[in-house]
PDB file of C-alpha atoms in Angstrom:
ATOM      1  CA  MET K  28      24.638  44.868 -22.585  1.00  0.00           C
ATOM      2  CA  PRO K  29      27.057  42.126 -21.555  1.00  0.00           C
ATOM      3  CA  LEU K  30      28.831  42.659 -18.281  1.00  0.00           C
ATOM      4  CA  VAL K  31      32.670  42.027 -17.842  1.00  0.00           C
ATOM      5  CA  ILE K  32      34.318  42.186 -14.971  1.00  0.00           C
ATOM      6  CA  PHE K  33      38.204  42.860 -14.375  1.00  0.00           C
ATOM      7  CA  VAL K  34      39.942  41.665 -11.174  1.00  0.00           C
ATOM      8  CA  ASP K  35      43.257  42.815 -10.741  1.00  0.00           C
ATOM      9  CA  ASP K  36      45.314  44.592  -7.880  1.00  0.00           C
ATOM     10  CA  SER K  37      46.913  47.051  -9.901  1.00  0.00           C
ATOM     11  CA  GLU K  38      45.221  50.213 -10.501  1.00  0.00           C
ATOM     12  CA  THR K  39      47.621  50.605 -13.619  1.00  0.00           C
ATOM     13  CA  ALA K  40      46.484  47.450 -15.163  1.00  0.00           C
ATOM     14  CA  LEU K  41      42.653  48.364 -14.336  1.00  0.00           C
ATOM     15  CA  ALA K  42      43.210  51.985 -15.917  1.00  0.00           C
ATOM     16  CA  SER K  43      44.785  50.100 -19.254  1.00  0.00           C
ATOM     17  CA  THR K  44      41.838  47.757 -19.573  1.00  0.00           C
ATOM     18  CA  ARG K  45      39.489  50.682 -18.900  1.00  0.00           C
ATOM     19  CA  MET K  46      41.027  52.256 -21.994  1.00  0.00           C
ATOM     20  CA  VAL K  47      40.641  49.311 -24.233  1.00  0.00           C
ATOM     21  CA  THR K  48      37.068  48.658 -23.257  1.00  0.00           C
ATOM     22  CA  ASN K  49      35.825  52.370 -23.258  1.00  0.00           C
ATOM     23  CA  SER K  50      34.412  52.214 -26.831  1.00  0.00           C
ATOM     24  CA  MET K  51      33.232  48.612 -26.638  1.00  0.00           C
ATOM     25  CA  PRO K  52      29.508  47.995 -26.376  1.00  0.00           C
ATOM     26  CA  ILE K  53      29.947  46.274 -22.723  1.00  0.00           C
ATOM     27  CA  GLU K  54      29.374  47.130 -18.976  1.00  0.00           C
ATOM     28  CA  VAL K  55      32.683  47.020 -17.012  1.00  0.00           C
ATOM     29  CA  LYS K  56      32.961  46.497 -13.549  1.00  0.00           C
ATOM     30  CA  GLN K  57      36.405  46.555 -11.863  1.00  0.00           C
ATOM     31  CA  TYR K  58      37.763  45.225  -8.659  1.00  0.00           C
ATOM     32  CA  THR K  59      41.156  45.223  -6.840  1.00  0.00           C
ATOM     33  CA  GLU K  60      40.351  42.504  -4.606  1.00  0.00           C
ATOM     34  CA  ALA K  61      39.052  38.966  -5.932  1.00  0.00           C
ATOM     35  CA  GLN K  62      37.309  38.303  -2.601  1.00  0.00           C
ATOM     36  CA  VAL K  63      35.043  41.415  -3.118  1.00  0.00           C
ATOM     37  CA  ALA K  64      34.063  40.166  -6.717  1.00  0.00           C
ATOM     38  CA  LEU K  65      33.387  36.936  -5.584  1.00  0.00           C
ATOM     39  CA  ALA K  66      31.262  38.222  -2.730  1.00  0.00           C
ATOM     40  CA  GLU K  67      29.024  40.154  -5.369  1.00  0.00           C
ATOM     41  CA  ILE K  68      28.817  37.333  -7.514  1.00  0.00           C
ATOM     42  CA  GLN K  69      27.871  35.061  -4.599  1.00  0.00           C
ATOM     43  CA  ALA K  70      24.924  37.655  -3.841  1.00  0.00           C
ATOM     44  CA  GLY K  71      23.692  37.638  -7.354  1.00  0.00           C
ATOM     45  CA  MET K  72      25.888  39.403  -9.814  1.00  0.00           C
ATOM     46  CA  THR K  73      25.964  37.603 -13.041  1.00  0.00           C
ATOM     47  CA  PRO K  74      29.086  38.711 -15.383  1.00  0.00           C
ATOM     48  CA  ASP K  75      29.195  37.341 -19.065  1.00  0.00           C
ATOM     49  CA  LEU K  76      32.952  37.316 -18.742  1.00  0.00           C
ATOM     50  CA  ILE K  77      35.496  37.521 -16.221  1.00  0.00           C
ATOM     51  CA  ILE K  78      38.889  38.621 -16.516  1.00  0.00           C
ATOM     52  CA  THR K  79      41.372  38.144 -13.772  1.00  0.00           C
ATOM     53  CA  ASP K  80      45.040  38.800 -12.806  1.00  0.00           C
ATOM     54  CA  LEU K  81      46.937  35.745 -11.349  1.00  0.00           C
ATOM     55  CA  ASN K  82      49.209  37.098  -8.695  1.00  0.00           C
ATOM     56  CA  MET K  83      47.232  39.144  -6.094  1.00  0.00           C
ATOM     57  CA  PRO K  84      47.139  39.089  -2.331  1.00  0.00           C
ATOM     58  CA  VAL K  85      44.662  37.388  -0.199  1.00  0.00           C
ATOM     59  CA  MET K  86      43.046  35.333  -2.996  1.00  0.00           C
ATOM     60  CA  ASN K  87      44.985  34.774  -6.468  1.00  0.00           C
ATOM     61  CA  GLY K  88      43.333  34.157  -9.696  1.00  0.00           C
ATOM     62  CA  LEU K  89      43.416  30.440  -9.663  1.00  0.00           C
ATOM     63  CA  GLU K  90      41.677  30.423  -6.058  1.00  0.00           C
ATOM     64  CA  PHE K  91      39.064  32.918  -7.475  1.00  0.00           C
ATOM     65  CA  LEU K  92      38.650  31.064 -10.537  1.00  0.00           C
ATOM     66  CA  GLU K  93      38.201  27.670  -8.267  1.00  0.00           C
ATOM     67  CA  ALA K  94      35.576  29.628  -6.087  1.00  0.00           C
ATOM     68  CA  LEU K  95      33.659  30.874  -9.107  1.00  0.00           C
ATOM     69  CA  ARG K  96      33.352  27.301 -10.584  1.00  0.00           C
ATOM     70  CA  LYS K  97      31.555  26.438  -7.200  1.00  0.00           C
ATOM     71  CA  VAL K  98      28.975  29.293  -7.839  1.00  0.00           C
ATOM     72  CA  PRO K  99      26.121  27.873  -9.938  1.00  0.00           C
ATOM     73  CA  SER K 100      25.705  31.072 -11.910  1.00  0.00           C
ATOM     74  CA  THR K 101      29.383  31.267 -12.793  1.00  0.00           C
ATOM     75  CA  SER K 102      30.160  27.691 -12.937  1.00  0.00           C
ATOM     76  CA  ARG K 103      30.499  28.047 -16.770  1.00  0.00           C
ATOM     77  CA  THR K 104      31.137  31.581 -17.183  1.00  0.00           C
ATOM     78  CA  PRO K 105      34.279  32.211 -19.527  1.00  0.00           C
ATOM     79  CA  CYS K 106      37.169  33.406 -17.745  1.00  0.00           C
ATOM     80  CA  LEU K 107      40.444  34.767 -19.104  1.00  0.00           C
ATOM     81  CA  MET K 108      43.708  34.951 -16.917  1.00  0.00           C
ATOM     82  CA  LEU K 109      45.372  38.646 -17.609  1.00  0.00           C
ATOM     83  CA  THR K 110      48.922  38.002 -16.180  1.00  0.00           C
ATOM     84  CA  THR K 111      52.755  38.458 -16.272  1.00  0.00           C
ATOM     85  CA  GLU K 112      53.022  34.777 -15.605  1.00  0.00           C
ATOM     86  CA  THR K 113      53.773  32.357 -18.490  1.00  0.00           C
ATOM     87  CA  LYS K 114      54.579  29.039 -16.805  1.00  0.00           C
ATOM     88  CA  ALA K 115      53.167  25.968 -18.539  1.00  0.00           C
ATOM     89  CA  GLU K 116      51.952  24.325 -15.015  1.00  0.00           C
ATOM     90  CA  LEU K 117      50.016  27.332 -13.976  1.00  0.00           C
ATOM     91  CA  LYS K 118      48.550  27.292 -17.479  1.00  0.00           C
ATOM     92  CA  GLU K 119      47.477  23.847 -17.066  1.00  0.00           C
ATOM     93  CA  LYS K 120      45.871  24.464 -13.583  1.00  0.00           C
ATOM     94  CA  GLY K 121      43.719  27.166 -15.286  1.00  0.00           C
ATOM     95  CA  LYS K 122      42.658  24.839 -18.030  1.00  0.00           C
ATOM     96  CA  ALA K 123      41.901  22.274 -15.360  1.00  0.00           C
ATOM     97  CA  LEU K 124      39.505  24.762 -13.650  1.00  0.00           C
ATOM     98  CA  GLY K 125      37.697  25.637 -16.944  1.00  0.00           C
ATOM     99  CA  LEU K 126      39.948  28.712 -17.750  1.00  0.00           C
ATOM    100  CA  THR K 127      38.903  29.994 -21.380  1.00  0.00           C
ATOM    101  CA  GLY K 128      42.146  31.722 -22.161  1.00  0.00           C
ATOM    102  CA  TRP K 129      45.397  33.234 -21.093  1.00  0.00           C
ATOM    103  CA  ILE K 130      46.706  36.773 -22.230  1.00  0.00           C
ATOM    104  CA  VAL K 131      50.326  38.110 -20.957  1.00  0.00           C
ATOM    105  CA  LYS K 132      51.091  41.371 -19.689  1.00  0.00           C
ATOM    106  CA  PRO K 133      51.863  43.850 -20.945  1.00  0.00           C
ATOM    107  CA  PHE K 134      49.092  42.904 -23.203  1.00  0.00           C
ATOM    108  CA  ASN K 135      48.436  44.412 -26.679  1.00  0.00           C
ATOM    109  CA  PRO K 136      45.205  46.400 -26.582  1.00  0.00           C
ATOM    110  CA  ALA K 137      44.032  44.929 -29.825  1.00  0.00           C
ATOM    111  CA  GLN K 138      44.518  41.417 -28.418  1.00  0.00           C
ATOM    112  CA  LEU K 139      42.236  42.086 -25.497  1.00  0.00           C
ATOM    113  CA  LYS K 140      39.730  43.795 -27.593  1.00  0.00           C
ATOM    114  CA  GLN K 141      39.589  40.725 -29.971  1.00  0.00           C
ATOM    115  CA  ALA K 142      39.542  38.260 -27.126  1.00  0.00           C
ATOM    116  CA  ILE K 143      36.650  40.009 -25.299  1.00  0.00           C
ATOM    117  CA  THR K 144      34.860  40.327 -28.711  1.00  0.00           C
ATOM    118  CA  ARG K 145      35.423  36.520 -29.582  1.00  0.00           C
ATOM    119  CA  VAL K 146      34.238  35.374 -26.192  1.00  0.00           C
ATOM    120  CA  LEU K 147      31.352  37.538 -26.107  1.00  0.00           C
ATOM    121  CA  ARG K 148      30.425  36.989 -29.844  1.00  0.00           C
ATOM    122  CA  LEU K 149      30.272  40.780 -30.331  1.00  0.00           C
ATOM    123  CA  THR K 150      29.841  42.106 -33.835  1.00  0.00           C
TER     124      THR K 150
END
């Protein structure tokens, strides 16, 4: 079963993503701090998809993505940004770091489900 991790400092956002993914054939892990998720990945966790918020304390989503790309096991792992931000320059930075896609909050549950399904090639 594919492992999808969500990183967001908002418990409300994590609860929303949990509701969307409950019926999907995936394993989900959620983190409120990017540095904790990064430490687990550096210790050997290998997610199939990473979905992260942009604006978080300590380590933001772009910093997290940059750090992920330095870990051999996640250098090419698909990553989606789930954020309220819509600025073109932020999207460009994400793209330069190998970001797979950008979903704007508040998100449409069907859109998130479709993005996960497409990236993981679920049927």
